[in-house]
Short mmCIF file of N, CA and C in Angstrom, two decimals:
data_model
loop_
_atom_site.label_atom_id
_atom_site.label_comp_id
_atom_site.label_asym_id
_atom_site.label_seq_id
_atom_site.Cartn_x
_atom_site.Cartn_y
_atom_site.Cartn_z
N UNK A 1 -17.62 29.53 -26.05
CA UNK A 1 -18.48 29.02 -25.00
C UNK A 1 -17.96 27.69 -24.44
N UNK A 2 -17.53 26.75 -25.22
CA UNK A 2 -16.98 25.38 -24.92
C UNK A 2 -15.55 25.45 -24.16
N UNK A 3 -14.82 26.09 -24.51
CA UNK A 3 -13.85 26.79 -23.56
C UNK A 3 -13.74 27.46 -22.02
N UNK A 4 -14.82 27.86 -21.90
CA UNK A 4 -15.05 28.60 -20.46
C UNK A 4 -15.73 27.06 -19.94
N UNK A 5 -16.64 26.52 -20.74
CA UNK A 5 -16.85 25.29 -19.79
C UNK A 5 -15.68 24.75 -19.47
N UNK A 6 -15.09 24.24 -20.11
CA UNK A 6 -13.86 23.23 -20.01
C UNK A 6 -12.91 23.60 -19.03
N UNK A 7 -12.45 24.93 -19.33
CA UNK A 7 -12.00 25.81 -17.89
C UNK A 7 -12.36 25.90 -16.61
N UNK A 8 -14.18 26.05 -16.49
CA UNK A 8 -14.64 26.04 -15.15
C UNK A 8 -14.81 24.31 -14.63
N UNK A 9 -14.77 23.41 -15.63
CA UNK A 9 -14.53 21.83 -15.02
C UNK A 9 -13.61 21.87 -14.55
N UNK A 10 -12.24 22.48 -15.49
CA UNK A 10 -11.00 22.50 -14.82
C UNK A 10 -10.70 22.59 -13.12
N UNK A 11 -11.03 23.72 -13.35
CA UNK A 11 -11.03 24.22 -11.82
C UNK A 11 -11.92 23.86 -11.07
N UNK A 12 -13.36 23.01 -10.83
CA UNK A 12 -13.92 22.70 -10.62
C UNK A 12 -13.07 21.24 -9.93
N UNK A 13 -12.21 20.33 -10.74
CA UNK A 13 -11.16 19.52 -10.47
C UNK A 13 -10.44 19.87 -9.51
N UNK A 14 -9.55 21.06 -9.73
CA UNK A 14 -8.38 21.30 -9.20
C UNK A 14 -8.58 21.68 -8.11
N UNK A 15 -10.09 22.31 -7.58
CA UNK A 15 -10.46 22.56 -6.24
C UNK A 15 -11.05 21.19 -5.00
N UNK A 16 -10.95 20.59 -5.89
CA UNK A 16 -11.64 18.98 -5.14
C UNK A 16 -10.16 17.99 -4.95
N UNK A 17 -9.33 18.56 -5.71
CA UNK A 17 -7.93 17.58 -5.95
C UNK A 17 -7.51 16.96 -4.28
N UNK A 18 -7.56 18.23 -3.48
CA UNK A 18 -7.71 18.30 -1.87
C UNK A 18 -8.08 17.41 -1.23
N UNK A 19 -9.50 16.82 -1.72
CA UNK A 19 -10.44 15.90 -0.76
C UNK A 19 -10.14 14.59 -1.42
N UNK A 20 -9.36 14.45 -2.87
CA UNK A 20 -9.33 13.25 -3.24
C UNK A 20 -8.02 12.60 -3.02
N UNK A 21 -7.08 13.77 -2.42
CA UNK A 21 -5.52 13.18 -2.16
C UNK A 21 -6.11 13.10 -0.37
N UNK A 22 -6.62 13.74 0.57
CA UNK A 22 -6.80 13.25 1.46
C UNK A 22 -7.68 11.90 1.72
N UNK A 23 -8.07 11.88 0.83
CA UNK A 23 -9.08 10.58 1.18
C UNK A 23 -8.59 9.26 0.73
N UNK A 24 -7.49 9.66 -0.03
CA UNK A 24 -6.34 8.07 -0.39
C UNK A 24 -5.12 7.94 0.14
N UNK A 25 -5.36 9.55 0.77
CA UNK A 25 -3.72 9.22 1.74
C UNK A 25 -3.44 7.97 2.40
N UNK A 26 -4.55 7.90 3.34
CA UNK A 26 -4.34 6.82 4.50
C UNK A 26 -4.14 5.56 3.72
N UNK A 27 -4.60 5.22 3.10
CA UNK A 27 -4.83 4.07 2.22
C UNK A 27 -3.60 3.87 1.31
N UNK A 28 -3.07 4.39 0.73
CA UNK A 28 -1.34 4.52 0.57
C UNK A 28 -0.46 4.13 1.19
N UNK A 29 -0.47 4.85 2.38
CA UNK A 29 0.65 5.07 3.64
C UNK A 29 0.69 3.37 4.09
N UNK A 30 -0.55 2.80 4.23
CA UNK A 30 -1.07 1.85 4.55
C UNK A 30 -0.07 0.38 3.72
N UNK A 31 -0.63 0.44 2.38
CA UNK A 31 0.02 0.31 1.48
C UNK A 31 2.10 0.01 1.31
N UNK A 32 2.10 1.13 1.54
CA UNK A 32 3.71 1.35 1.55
C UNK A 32 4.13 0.46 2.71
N UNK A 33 3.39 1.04 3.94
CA UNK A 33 3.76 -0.05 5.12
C UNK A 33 3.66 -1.38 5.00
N UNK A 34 2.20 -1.99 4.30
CA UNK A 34 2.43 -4.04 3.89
C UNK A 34 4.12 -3.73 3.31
N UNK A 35 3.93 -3.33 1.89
CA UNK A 35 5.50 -3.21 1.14
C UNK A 35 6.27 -3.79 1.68
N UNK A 36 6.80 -2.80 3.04
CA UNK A 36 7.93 -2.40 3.73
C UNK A 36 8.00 -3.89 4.60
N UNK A 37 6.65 -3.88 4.69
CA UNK A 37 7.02 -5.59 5.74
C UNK A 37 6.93 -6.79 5.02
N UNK A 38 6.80 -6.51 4.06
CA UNK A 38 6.44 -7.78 2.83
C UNK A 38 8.41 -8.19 2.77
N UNK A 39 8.88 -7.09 1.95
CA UNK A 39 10.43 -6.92 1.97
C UNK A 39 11.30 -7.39 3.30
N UNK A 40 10.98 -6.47 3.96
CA UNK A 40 11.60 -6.88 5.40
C UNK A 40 11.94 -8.49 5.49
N UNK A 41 10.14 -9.24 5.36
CA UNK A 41 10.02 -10.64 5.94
C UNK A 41 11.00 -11.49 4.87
N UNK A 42 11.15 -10.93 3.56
CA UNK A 42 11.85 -11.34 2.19
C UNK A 42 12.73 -11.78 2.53
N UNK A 43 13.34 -10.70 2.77
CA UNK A 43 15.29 -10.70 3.55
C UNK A 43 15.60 -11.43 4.76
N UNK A 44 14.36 -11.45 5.87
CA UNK A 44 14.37 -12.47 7.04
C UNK A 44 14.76 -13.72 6.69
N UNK A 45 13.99 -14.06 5.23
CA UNK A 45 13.63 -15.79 5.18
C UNK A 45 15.23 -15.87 3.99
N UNK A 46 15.16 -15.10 3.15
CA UNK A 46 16.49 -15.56 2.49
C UNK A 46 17.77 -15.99 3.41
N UNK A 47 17.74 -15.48 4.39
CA UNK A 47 19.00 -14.91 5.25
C UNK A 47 18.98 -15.87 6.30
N UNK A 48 17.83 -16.64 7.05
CA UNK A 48 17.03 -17.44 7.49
C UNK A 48 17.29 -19.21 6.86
N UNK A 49 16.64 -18.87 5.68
CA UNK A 49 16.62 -20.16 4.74
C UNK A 49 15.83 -21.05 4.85
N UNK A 50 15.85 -22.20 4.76
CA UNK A 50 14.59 -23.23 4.86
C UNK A 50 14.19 -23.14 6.40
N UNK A 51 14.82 -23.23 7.40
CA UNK A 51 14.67 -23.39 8.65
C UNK A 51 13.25 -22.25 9.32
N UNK A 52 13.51 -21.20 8.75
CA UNK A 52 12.16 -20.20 9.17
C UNK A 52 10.89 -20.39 8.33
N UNK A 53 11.19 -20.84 7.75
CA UNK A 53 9.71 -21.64 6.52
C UNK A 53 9.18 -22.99 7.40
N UNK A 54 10.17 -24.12 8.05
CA UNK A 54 9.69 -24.71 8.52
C UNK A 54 9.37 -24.73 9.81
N UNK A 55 9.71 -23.35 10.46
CA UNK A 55 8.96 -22.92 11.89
C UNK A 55 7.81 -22.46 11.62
N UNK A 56 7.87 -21.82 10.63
CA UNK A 56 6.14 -21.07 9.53
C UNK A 56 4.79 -22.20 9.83
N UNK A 57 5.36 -23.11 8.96
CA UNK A 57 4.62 -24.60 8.71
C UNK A 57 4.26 -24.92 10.47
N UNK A 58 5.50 -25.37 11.55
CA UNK A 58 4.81 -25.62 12.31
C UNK A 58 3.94 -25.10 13.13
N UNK A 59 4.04 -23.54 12.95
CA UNK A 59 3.55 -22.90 13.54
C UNK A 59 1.57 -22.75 13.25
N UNK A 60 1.66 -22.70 11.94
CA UNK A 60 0.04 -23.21 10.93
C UNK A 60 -0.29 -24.00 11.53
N UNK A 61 0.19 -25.38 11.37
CA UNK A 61 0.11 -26.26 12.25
C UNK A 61 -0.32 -27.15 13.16
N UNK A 62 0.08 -26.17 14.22
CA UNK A 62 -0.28 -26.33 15.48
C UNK A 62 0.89 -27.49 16.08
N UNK A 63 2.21 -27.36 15.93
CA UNK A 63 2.78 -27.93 16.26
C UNK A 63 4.18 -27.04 16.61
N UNK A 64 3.95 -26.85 18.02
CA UNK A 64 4.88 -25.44 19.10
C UNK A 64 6.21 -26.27 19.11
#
């Protein structure tokens, strides 16, 4: 008897798996994209060097 339950939760899961990967998709994708620009800006400022940190600053600022 404890078996057929456990089985029909199973699948009970595996039929909802659907609505729970669509409903975190966006939110992922989302995700990956900060990443991608987090990195990006990484390599800007290494490559950059102090000089784009202190356009950063004036830019906070308020000093164009």
């Amino acid at each position: 008897m404890k078996l057929k339950r456990g089985l029909r939760d199973l699948n009970y899961f595996f039929k909802n798996k659907k609505a729970i990967a669509t409903e975190y998709l966006p939110w992922i994708l989302i995700a990956v994209a900060v990443l991608v620009v987090l990195a990006l800006a990484t390599m800007l400022m290494r490559e950059k060097g102090i000089g784009l940190i202190d356009q950063l600053k004036n830019i906070f600022s308020g000093r164009a």
